Amino acid sequence: MANQIDGFNFEQRHGKARVRVARVWRNIDGRQSIVEWNVSISLLSNCAASYVNDDNSDIVATDTMKNTVYAKAKECTEQLSVENFAIELGKHFTSYYRQVHAAIVKIVEKPWERISVDGQPHEHGFKLGSERHTTEVVVQKSGMLKLTSGVEGLAVLKTTKSGFEGFIRDKYTILPETRERILATEVTGTWRYSYESVSSIPQNLLYFTQRYMDVKKVLTDTFFGPPKEGVYSPSVQSTLFQMAKTVLNRIPDVTSVQLKMPNLHFLPVNLSNKNNSIVKFEDDVYLPTDEPHGSIEASLSRYWSKL
């Protein structure tokens, strides 16, 4: 919300970033669970006086925000999704403080995964995975909600069934056309849910955790195709579009998807001298490289979606 101050439009927000918290739940049967979250909070509030009049009486201290994260984590006696925790924080700040009219909460979940020993899930043992579960919620004082989830660092690769042909050629083009190459990328994806109020979200506290797993499975299954024959990719662009479209087709409460998929190149290696070839490339030896890389991203939404 902009304020008119001294002939200028003035907008402000303040918050606390990179608040790290871990929460352990211990069931009566001995099974334990853990999450580790990195929380960032931003409050939109009526506290312009602190900027222009040296009056801090309407400021929620950022140290208080940090302490609130720990206190709310303690209050969560049942295991819950990162999305539900973010919503709980947003509800607290917008309802507890009269001057706060909206809260933006972003959380990145560290991927601790339960290990198995001798084929059995361990009761209290975990290992660090790779891709990270993210969320961003915007909670209004009225209870209106904007809920977005995502994945970061989803690294996928297939050694065949990929090509790139028919692109523009000019005097600067040296890239050969191919129907046989490695396709590798590290997916960063976000998706918007259809829920528009705090009261409308599902009551299951782990609903969004399962939805995250569902979306991630759709993304990877679409990228790879069936386990035996796979699926051909004519470009990263084409594969990205199919991945986003399949998410919207299969997950009804997701209204939009945005994907970033850098093309991490595996360059064919040919070693030769002026007399003869030392090593001839036969789709078997590559130089992996991630700099420079192709940058491909797009978003897809339903017609009625509010991006």
XYZ file of N, CA, C and O in Angstrom, residues 120-264:
580
model
N 14.123 -52.050 5.796
C 13.103 -51.534 6.704
C 13.332 -50.040 6.955
O 14.466 -49.612 7.208
N 12.246 -49.230 6.902
C 12.402 -47.801 7.232
C 12.886 -47.629 8.657
O 12.357 -48.241 9.586
N 13.923 -46.817 8.832
C 14.489 -46.585 10.146
C 13.574 -45.679 10.960
O 12.995 -44.741 10.429
N 13.466 -45.949 12.243
C 12.561 -45.190 13.102
C 13.022 -43.760 13.331
O 12.210 -42.857 13.525
N 14.345 -43.542 13.327
C 14.832 -42.198 13.644
C 16.085 -41.830 12.850
O 16.818 -40.917 13.247
N 16.327 -42.489 11.727
C 17.496 -42.223 10.912
C 17.138 -41.545 9.602
O 16.180 -41.952 8.921
N 17.905 -40.519 9.225
C 17.599 -39.720 8.034
C 18.884 -39.418 7.267
O 19.976 -39.367 7.846
N 18.758 -39.210 5.974
C 19.868 -38.754 5.146
C 19.415 -37.523 4.367
O 18.218 -37.304 4.164
N 20.386 -36.735 3.941
C 20.070 -35.519 3.209
C 19.881 -35.842 1.729
O 20.754 -36.423 1.093
N 18.722 -35.450 1.203
C 18.428 -35.655 -0.207
C 18.965 -34.506 -1.045
O 19.920 -33.815 -0.655
N 18.337 -34.283 -2.196
C 18.861 -33.265 -3.112
C 17.889 -32.101 -3.290
O 18.099 -31.019 -2.739
N 16.791 -32.318 -4.028
C 15.916 -31.184 -4.342
C 15.184 -30.682 -3.103
O 14.929 -31.423 -2.160
N 14.853 -29.385 -3.133
C 14.262 -28.717 -1.976
C 12.810 -28.328 -2.259
O 12.480 -27.871 -3.350
N 11.986 -28.487 -1.244
C 10.567 -28.133 -1.288
C 10.433 -26.681 -0.831
O 10.930 -26.301 0.229
N 9.767 -25.849 -1.625
C 9.629 -24.435 -1.290
C 8.155 -24.047 -1.236
O 7.291 -24.718 -1.819
N 7.891 -22.970 -0.539
C 6.543 -22.402 -0.565
C 6.605 -20.902 -0.342
O 7.551 -20.392 0.262
N 5.615 -20.206 -0.850
C 5.404 -18.782 -0.562
C 3.919 -18.570 -0.363
O 3.120 -18.953 -1.226
N 3.547 -18.001 0.772
C 2.142 -17.695 1.027
C 2.001 -16.207 1.302
O 2.883 -15.578 1.900
N 0.905 -15.657 0.821
C 0.528 -14.282 1.137
C -0.820 -14.355 1.838
O -1.800 -14.829 1.255
N -0.839 -13.943 3.094
C -2.063 -13.972 3.896
C -2.500 -12.531 4.166
O -1.722 -11.729 4.698
N -3.741 -12.209 3.793
C -4.303 -10.889 4.068
C -5.041 -10.908 5.410
O -5.466 -11.968 5.892
N -5.201 -9.744 6.003
C -5.942 -9.661 7.261
C -7.364 -10.189 7.106
O -7.947 -10.755 8.040
N -7.928 -10.054 5.913
C -9.281 -10.541 5.639
C -9.363 -12.059 5.564
O -10.457 -12.618 5.533
N -8.214 -12.738 5.530
C -8.194 -14.191 5.362
C -7.964 -14.634 3.931
O -7.854 -15.829 3.663
N -7.892 -13.681 3.010
C -7.587 -14.020 1.625
C -6.178 -14.588 1.541
O -5.275 -14.168 2.275
N -5.999 -15.529 0.614
C -4.771 -16.308 0.566
C -4.266 -16.445 -0.859
O -5.048 -16.617 -1.805
N -2.958 -16.355 -1.017
C -2.290 -16.733 -2.260
C -1.234 -17.754 -1.886
O -0.331 -17.472 -1.098
N -1.343 -18.953 -2.443
C -0.500 -20.079 -2.033
C 0.245 -20.647 -3.229
O -0.360 -21.086 -4.204
N 1.572 -20.622 -3.141
C 2.432 -21.150 -4.190
C 3.425 -22.125 -3.573
O 3.980 -21.853 -2.501
N 3.624 -23.255 -4.224
C 4.643 -24.223 -3.800
C 5.638 -24.416 -4.922
O 5.420 -23.959 -6.049
N 6.723 -25.126 -4.623
C 7.707 -25.321 -5.670
C 8.761 -26.339 -5.313
O 8.781 -26.924 -4.227
N 9.650 -26.558 -6.280
C 10.791 -27.448 -6.106
C 12.015 -26.747 -6.673
O 11.937 -26.053 -7.687
N 13.134 -26.899 -5.992
C 14.411 -26.352 -6.458
C 15.433 -27.481 -6.519
O 15.464 -28.350 -5.650
N 16.287 -27.439 -7.541
C 17.392 -28.388 -7.616
C 16.993 -29.801 -8.000
O 17.671 -30.757 -7.603
N 15.922 -29.954 -8.781
C 15.494 -31.284 -9.242
C 16.334 -31.653 -10.465
O 16.020 -31.283 -11.595
N 17.444 -32.355 -10.244
C 18.395 -32.689 -11.304
C 17.980 -33.994 -11.991
O 17.828 -35.023 -11.332
N 17.790 -33.939 -13.309
C 17.379 -35.105 -14.086
C 18.223 -35.190 -15.358
O 18.650 -34.172 -15.906
N 18.453 -36.415 -15.817
C 19.281 -36.650 -17.002
C 18.841 -37.932 -17.673
O 18.515 -38.912 -16.999
N 18.812 -37.926 -19.013
C 18.637 -39.165 -19.764
C 19.700 -39.218 -20.854
O 20.062 -38.197 -21.457
N 20.215 -40.413 -21.083
C 21.387 -40.573 -21.947
C 21.033 -40.711 -23.419
O 21.942 -40.731 -24.263
N 19.753 -40.788 -23.752
C 19.332 -40.916 -25.147
C 17.916 -40.369 -25.281
O 17.395 -39.745 -24.364
N 17.312 -40.570 -26.439
C 15.946 -40.105 -26.705
C 15.845 -38.579 -26.623
O 14.879 -38.036 -26.075
N 16.846 -37.883 -27.132
C 16.814 -36.428 -27.154
C 17.547 -35.938 -28.392
O 18.555 -36.530 -28.804
N 17.035 -34.852 -28.972
C 17.667 -34.273 -30.152
C 17.358 -32.795 -30.260
O 16.623 -32.232 -29.444
N 17.922 -32.176 -31.285
C 17.671 -30.753 -31.541
C 17.968 -30.489 -33.016
O 19.125 -30.553 -33.441
N 16.895 -30.205 -33.775
C 17.019 -30.060 -35.218
C 16.160 -28.896 -35.702
O 15.232 -28.455 -35.021
N 16.467 -28.396 -36.912
C 15.606 -27.445 -37.588
C 15.647 -26.044 -37.036
O 14.772 -25.229 -37.345
N 16.646 -25.683 -36.244
C 16.738 -24.354 -35.661
C 17.368 -23.386 -36.672
O 17.930 -23.794 -37.700
N 17.272 -22.101 -36.391
C 17.812 -21.071 -37.284
C 19.324 -21.245 -37.440
O 20.053 -21.422 -36.458
N 19.770 -21.169 -38.685
C 21.205 -21.234 -38.967
C 21.630 -19.940 -39.653
O 20.946 -19.459 -40.554
N 22.720 -19.367 -39.174
C 23.274 -18.180 -39.817
C 24.795 -18.267 -39.756
O 25.365 -19.322 -39.427
N 25.461 -17.177 -40.023
C 26.920 -17.221 -40.122
C 27.611 -17.483 -38.792
O 28.804 -17.808 -38.757
N 26.871 -17.322 -37.678
C 27.455 -17.586 -36.372
C 27.129 -18.987 -35.851
O 27.547 -19.349 -34.755
N 26.357 -19.756 -36.579
C 25.897 -21.069 -36.116
C 26.915 -22.139 -36.467
O 27.247 -22.328 -37.640
N 27.399 -22.853 -35.450
C 28.283 -23.991 -35.683
C 27.719 -25.265 -35.059
O 28.241 -26.350 -35.290
N 26.649 -25.117 -34.254
C 26.058 -26.280 -33.585
C 25.485 -27.249 -34.610
O 24.632 -26.865 -35.424
N 25.896 -28.510 -34.618
C 25.329 -29.476 -35.561
C 23.939 -29.926 -35.116
O 23.633 -29.939 -33.922
N 23.098 -30.270 -36.047
C 21.811 -30.870 -35.719
C 22.026 -32.312 -35.279
O 22.968 -32.975 -35.720
N 21.138 -32.783 -34.395
C 21.295 -34.146 -33.898
C 19.952 -34.720 -33.470
O 19.040 -33.979 -33.083
N 19.851 -36.025 -33.554
C 18.719 -36.773 -32.987
C 19.190 -37.706 -31.879
O 18.433 -38.570 -31.427
N 20.413 -37.514 -31.446
C 20.971 -38.381 -30.406
C 21.901 -37.557 -29.519
O 22.985 -37.150 -29.936
N 21.446 -37.276 -28.313
C 22.266 -36.521 -27.369
C 21.805 -36.816 -25.949
O 20.724 -37.369 -25.727
N 22.619 -36.431 -24.979
C 22.219 -36.457 -23.579
C 21.370 -35.219 -23.294
O 21.681 -34.120 -23.755
N 20.297 -35.416 -22.537
C 19.486 -34.288 -22.077
C 19.576 -34.231 -20.562
O 19.200 -35.185 -19.869
N 20.102 -33.112 -20.044
C 20.256 -32.944 -18.595
C 19.813 -31.548 -18.209
O 20.055 -30.578 -18.930
N 19.164 -31.440 -17.056
C 18.712 -30.145 -16.567
C 18.534 -30.209 -15.061
O 18.523 -31.292 -14.456
N 18.420 -29.044 -14.450
C 18.101 -28.935 -13.030
C 16.853 -28.070 -12.917
O 16.917 -26.852 -13.077
N 15.739 -28.718 -12.664
C 14.436 -28.054 -12.733
C 14.193 -27.198 -11.493
O 14.374 -27.644 -10.361
N 13.797 -25.963 -11.739
C 13.215 -25.116 -10.704
C 11.765 -24.871 -11.106
O 11.505 -24.330 -12.178
N 10.839 -25.312 -10.279
C 9.428 -25.191 -10.620
C 8.630 -24.567 -9.495
O 8.943 -24.752 -8.317
N 7.610 -23.792 -9.864
C 6.639 -23.288 -8.893
C 5.248 -23.523 -9.441
O 5.040 -23.515 -10.660
N 4.302 -23.752 -8.547
C 2.913 -23.937 -8.971
C 1.982 -23.263 -7.976
O 2.201 -23.265 -6.777
N 0.952 -22.646 -8.537
C -0.032 -21.897 -7.744
C -1.244 -22.773 -7.490
O -1.756 -23.445 -8.404
N -1.710 -22.791 -6.242
C -2.910 -23.548 -5.887
C -4.150 -22.667 -6.031
O -4.082 -21.439 -6.013
N -5.289 -23.325 -6.150
C -6.547 -22.619 -6.403
C -7.168 -22.031 -5.140
O -8.109 -21.241 -5.231
N -6.667 -22.382 -3.954
C -7.284 -21.949 -2.705
C -7.061 -20.447 -2.506
O -5.933 -19.975 -2.534
N -8.147 -19.722 -2.278
C -8.068 -18.268 -2.212
C -8.377 -17.706 -0.833
O -8.411 -16.493 -0.651
N -8.609 -18.576 0.139
C -8.817 -18.110 1.510
C -8.249 -19.140 2.467
O -8.163 -20.331 2.151
N -7.861 -18.675 3.641
C -7.309 -19.566 4.656
C -8.318 -20.640 5.030
O -7.960 -21.803 5.273
N -9.587 -20.288 5.055
C -10.625 -21.241 5.471
C -10.891 -22.321 4.433
O -11.527 -23.331 4.748
N -10.419 -22.158 3.206
C -10.743 -23.105 2.145
C -9.716 -24.217 1.980
O -9.946 -25.165 1.237
N -8.572 -24.143 2.675
C -7.538 -25.148 2.458
C -7.958 -26.477 3.079
O -8.727 -26.517 4.039
N -7.476 -27.614 2.540
C -7.830 -28.925 3.098
C -7.418 -29.046 4.565
O -6.411 -28.470 4.997
N -8.184 -29.800 5.318
C -7.930 -29.955 6.752
C -6.767 -30.894 7.046
O -6.166 -30.825 8.114
N -6.446 -31.784 6.119
C -5.321 -32.707 6.285
C -4.022 -31.902 6.362
O -3.637 -31.232 5.402
N -3.310 -31.972 7.493
C -2.122 -31.156 7.704
C -0.956 -31.553 6.815
O 0.012 -30.801 6.694
N -1.012 -32.740 6.209
C 0.052 -33.180 5.304
C -0.419 -33.233 3.854
O 0.238 -33.832 3.004
N -1.566 -32.599 3.568
C -2.114 -32.618 2.208
C -1.113 -32.042 1.203
O -0.861 -32.636 0.153
N -0.526 -30.909 1.510
C 0.360 -30.258 0.547
C 1.704 -30.974 0.425
O 2.366 -30.879 -0.603
N 2.107 -31.706 1.470
C 3.290 -32.556 1.343
C 3.045 -33.638 0.305
O 3.905 -33.905 -0.546
N 1.878 -34.257 0.332
C 1.545 -35.274 -0.667
C 1.412 -34.657 -2.051
O 1.849 -35.241 -3.046
N 0.805 -33.476 -2.132
C 0.687 -32.799 -3.427
C 2.068 -32.493 -4.005
O 2.282 -32.596 -5.210
N 3.005 -32.094 -3.152
C 4.372 -31.861 -3.609
C 4.960 -33.128 -4.220
O 5.579 -33.079 -5.296
N 4.780 -34.247 -3.558
C 5.270 -35.518 -4.094
C 4.577 -35.861 -5.403
O 5.205 -36.367 -6.347
N 3.271 -35.580 -5.485
C 2.520 -35.862 -6.718
C 3.051 -35.040 -7.885
O 3.276 -35.567 -8.984
N 3.243 -33.732 -7.664
C 3.721 -32.863 -8.746
C 5.125 -33.273 -9.168
O 5.434 -33.352 -10.369
N 5.970 -33.557 -8.209
C 7.342 -33.961 -8.530
C 7.362 -35.254 -9.348
O 8.139 -35.391 -10.303
N 6.483 -36.190 -9.021
C 6.404 -37.438 -9.785
C 5.920 -37.189 -11.203
O 6.435 -37.773 -12.168
N 4.928 -36.315 -11.357
C 4.445 -35.993 -12.705
C 5.565 -35.359 -13.530
O 5.767 -35.709 -14.698
N 6.315 -34.456 -12.938
C 7.407 -33.796 -13.659
C 8.448 -34.804 -14.125
O 8.866 -34.799 -15.291
N 8.881 -35.679 -13.230
C 9.931 -36.636 -13.594
C 9.413 -37.716 -14.539
O 10.104 -38.086 -15.496
N 8.206 -38.222 -14.301
C 7.652 -39.247 -15.199
C 7.503 -38.709 -16.613
O 7.769 -39.419 -17.601
N 7.082 -37.456 -16.746
C 6.906 -36.860 -18.074
C 8.257 -36.623 -18.739
O 8.401 -36.802 -19.955
N 9.244 -36.234 -17.969
C 10.584 -36.025 -18.521
C 11.160 -37.328 -19.074
O 11.696 -37.354 -20.187
N 11.046 -38.415 -18.323
C 11.696 -39.665 -18.701
C 10.867 -40.527 -19.645
O 11.412 -41.206 -20.511
N 9.541 -40.535 -19.489
C 8.718 -41.448 -20.270
C 8.732 -42.846 -19.673
O 9.320 -43.087 -18.615
N 8.082 -43.813 -20.340
C 8.022 -45.191 -19.827
C 9.411 -45.779 -19.598
O 10.367 -45.428 -20.302
N 9.554 -46.697 -18.623
C 10.884 -47.169 -18.220
C 11.655 -47.911 -19.313
O 12.890 -47.874 -19.317
N 10.982 -48.577 -20.216
C 11.679 -49.320 -21.268
C 11.984 -48.446 -22.473
O 13.135 -48.292 -22.869
N 10.961 -47.880 -23.083
C 11.149 -47.154 -24.335
C 11.397 -45.664 -24.151
O 11.864 -44.979 -25.066
N 11.106 -45.091 -22.970
C 11.299 -43.667 -22.752
C 10.375 -42.833 -23.614
O 9.338 -43.295 -24.098
N 10.743 -41.563 -23.842
C 9.971 -40.672 -24.700
C 10.963 -39.715 -25.366
O 11.906 -39.236 -24.725
N 10.766 -39.460 -26.648
C 11.708 -38.613 -27.385
C 11.465 -37.143 -27.069
O 10.322 -36.681 -26.996
N 12.557 -36.407 -26.885
C 12.492 -34.966 -26.647
C 13.096 -34.236 -27.837
O 14.314 -34.307 -28.047
N 12.294 -33.508 -28.630
C 12.842 -32.744 -29.742
C 13.509 -31.441 -29.318
O 14.199 -30.814 -30.116
N 13.317 -31.022 -28.066
C 13.952 -29.823 -27.524
C 13.622 -29.744 -26.046
O 12.659 -30.356 -25.571
N 14.404 -28.961 -25.309
C 14.075 -28.703 -23.909
C 12.742 -27.964 -23.825
O 11.929 -28.219 -22.929
N 12.500 -27.071 -24.790
C 11.256 -26.315 -24.808
C 10.043 -27.237 -24.871
O 9.058 -27.068 -24.136
N 10.114 -28.220 -25.756
C 9.001 -29.156 -25.921
C 8.787 -29.984 -24.653
O 7.645 -30.170 -24.204
N 9.879 -30.461 -24.073
C 9.763 -31.267 -22.857
C 9.218 -30.436 -21.701
O 8.360 -30.898 -20.935
N 9.677 -29.200 -21.572
C 9.167 -28.312 -20.523
C 7.658 -28.132 -20.654
O 6.922 -28.232 -19.661
N 7.192 -27.869 -21.864
C 5.758 -27.648 -22.075
C 4.955 -28.899 -21.704
O 3.908 -28.799 -21.043
N 5.431 -30.071 -22.108
C 4.718 -31.310 -21.797
C 4.677 -31.542 -20.286
O 3.665 -32.011 -19.749
N 5.759 -31.222 -19.590
C 5.795 -31.393 -18.141
C 4.783 -30.480 -17.460
O 4.027 -30.913 -16.578
N 4.752 -29.200 -17.853
C 3.815 -28.257 -17.242
C 2.371 -28.633 -17.557
O 1.499 -28.585 -16.676
N 2.113 -29.004 -18.810
C 0.745 -29.356 -19.209
C 0.249 -30.592 -18.461
O -0.912 -30.651 -18.027
N 1.123 -31.563 -18.262
C 0.712 -32.782 -17.572
C 0.388 -32.510 -16.114
O -0.541 -33.095 -15.551
N 1.136 -31.606 -15.485
C 0.806 -31.230 -14.107
C -0.605 -30.654 -14.041
O -1.421 -31.047 -13.191
N -0.938 -29.732 -14.937
C -2.265 -29.121 -14.922
C -3.357 -30.132 -15.242
O -4.466 -30.057 -14.699
N -3.062 -31.087 -16.109
C -4.054 -32.100 -16.467
C -4.321 -33.081 -15.337
O -5.429 -33.601 -15.213
N -3.326 -33.339 -14.495
C -3.448 -34.402 -13.489
C -3.685 -33.884 -12.076
O -4.148 -34.639 -11.216
N -3.342 -32.625 -11.802
C -3.495 -32.083 -10.443
C -4.548 -30.985 -10.501
O -4.244 -29.835 -10.842
N -5.796 -31.278 -10.164
C -6.886 -30.320 -10.413
C -6.818 -29.039 -9.602
O -7.351 -28.013 -10.040
N -6.200 -29.041 -8.413
C -6.186 -27.818 -7.629
C -4.944 -26.967 -7.864
O -4.685 -26.008 -7.133
N -4.162 -27.306 -8.900
C -3.071 -26.443 -9.348
C -3.562 -25.630 -10.538
O -4.095 -26.180 -11.501
N -3.404 -24.311 -10.471
C -3.954 -23.443 -11.519
C -2.904 -22.922 -12.482
O -3.248 -22.497 -13.587
N -1.636 -22.922 -12.080
C -0.580 -22.452 -12.975
C 0.739 -23.095 -12.582
O 0.942 -23.465 -11.419
N 1.618 -23.231 -13.571
C 2.926 -23.849 -13.360
C 3.975 -22.997 -14.059
O 3.773 -22.578 -15.209
N 5.076 -22.737 -13.385
C 6.214 -22.070 -14.007
C 7.438 -22.956 -13.838
O 7.735 -23.416 -12.732
N 8.157 -23.206 -14.951
C 9.327 -24.065 -14.925
C 10.526 -23.342 -15.526
O 10.408 -22.664 -16.548
N 11.684 -23.507 -14.884
C 12.964 -23.079 -15.425
C 13.821 -24.319 -15.589
O 14.023 -25.073 -14.627
N 14.322 -24.538 -16.809
C 15.062 -25.763 -17.106
C 16.308 -25.430 -17.926
O 16.274 -25.457 -19.161
N 17.415 -25.098 -17.269
C 18.656 -24.853 -18.002
C 19.118 -26.124 -18.722
O 18.999 -27.230 -18.191
N 19.615 -25.944 -19.937
C 20.128 -27.059 -20.716
C 21.593 -27.267 -20.335
O 22.465 -26.507 -20.757
N 21.860 -28.263 -19.485
C 23.215 -28.534 -19.002
C 23.909 -29.432 -20.014
O 23.591 -30.609 -20.138
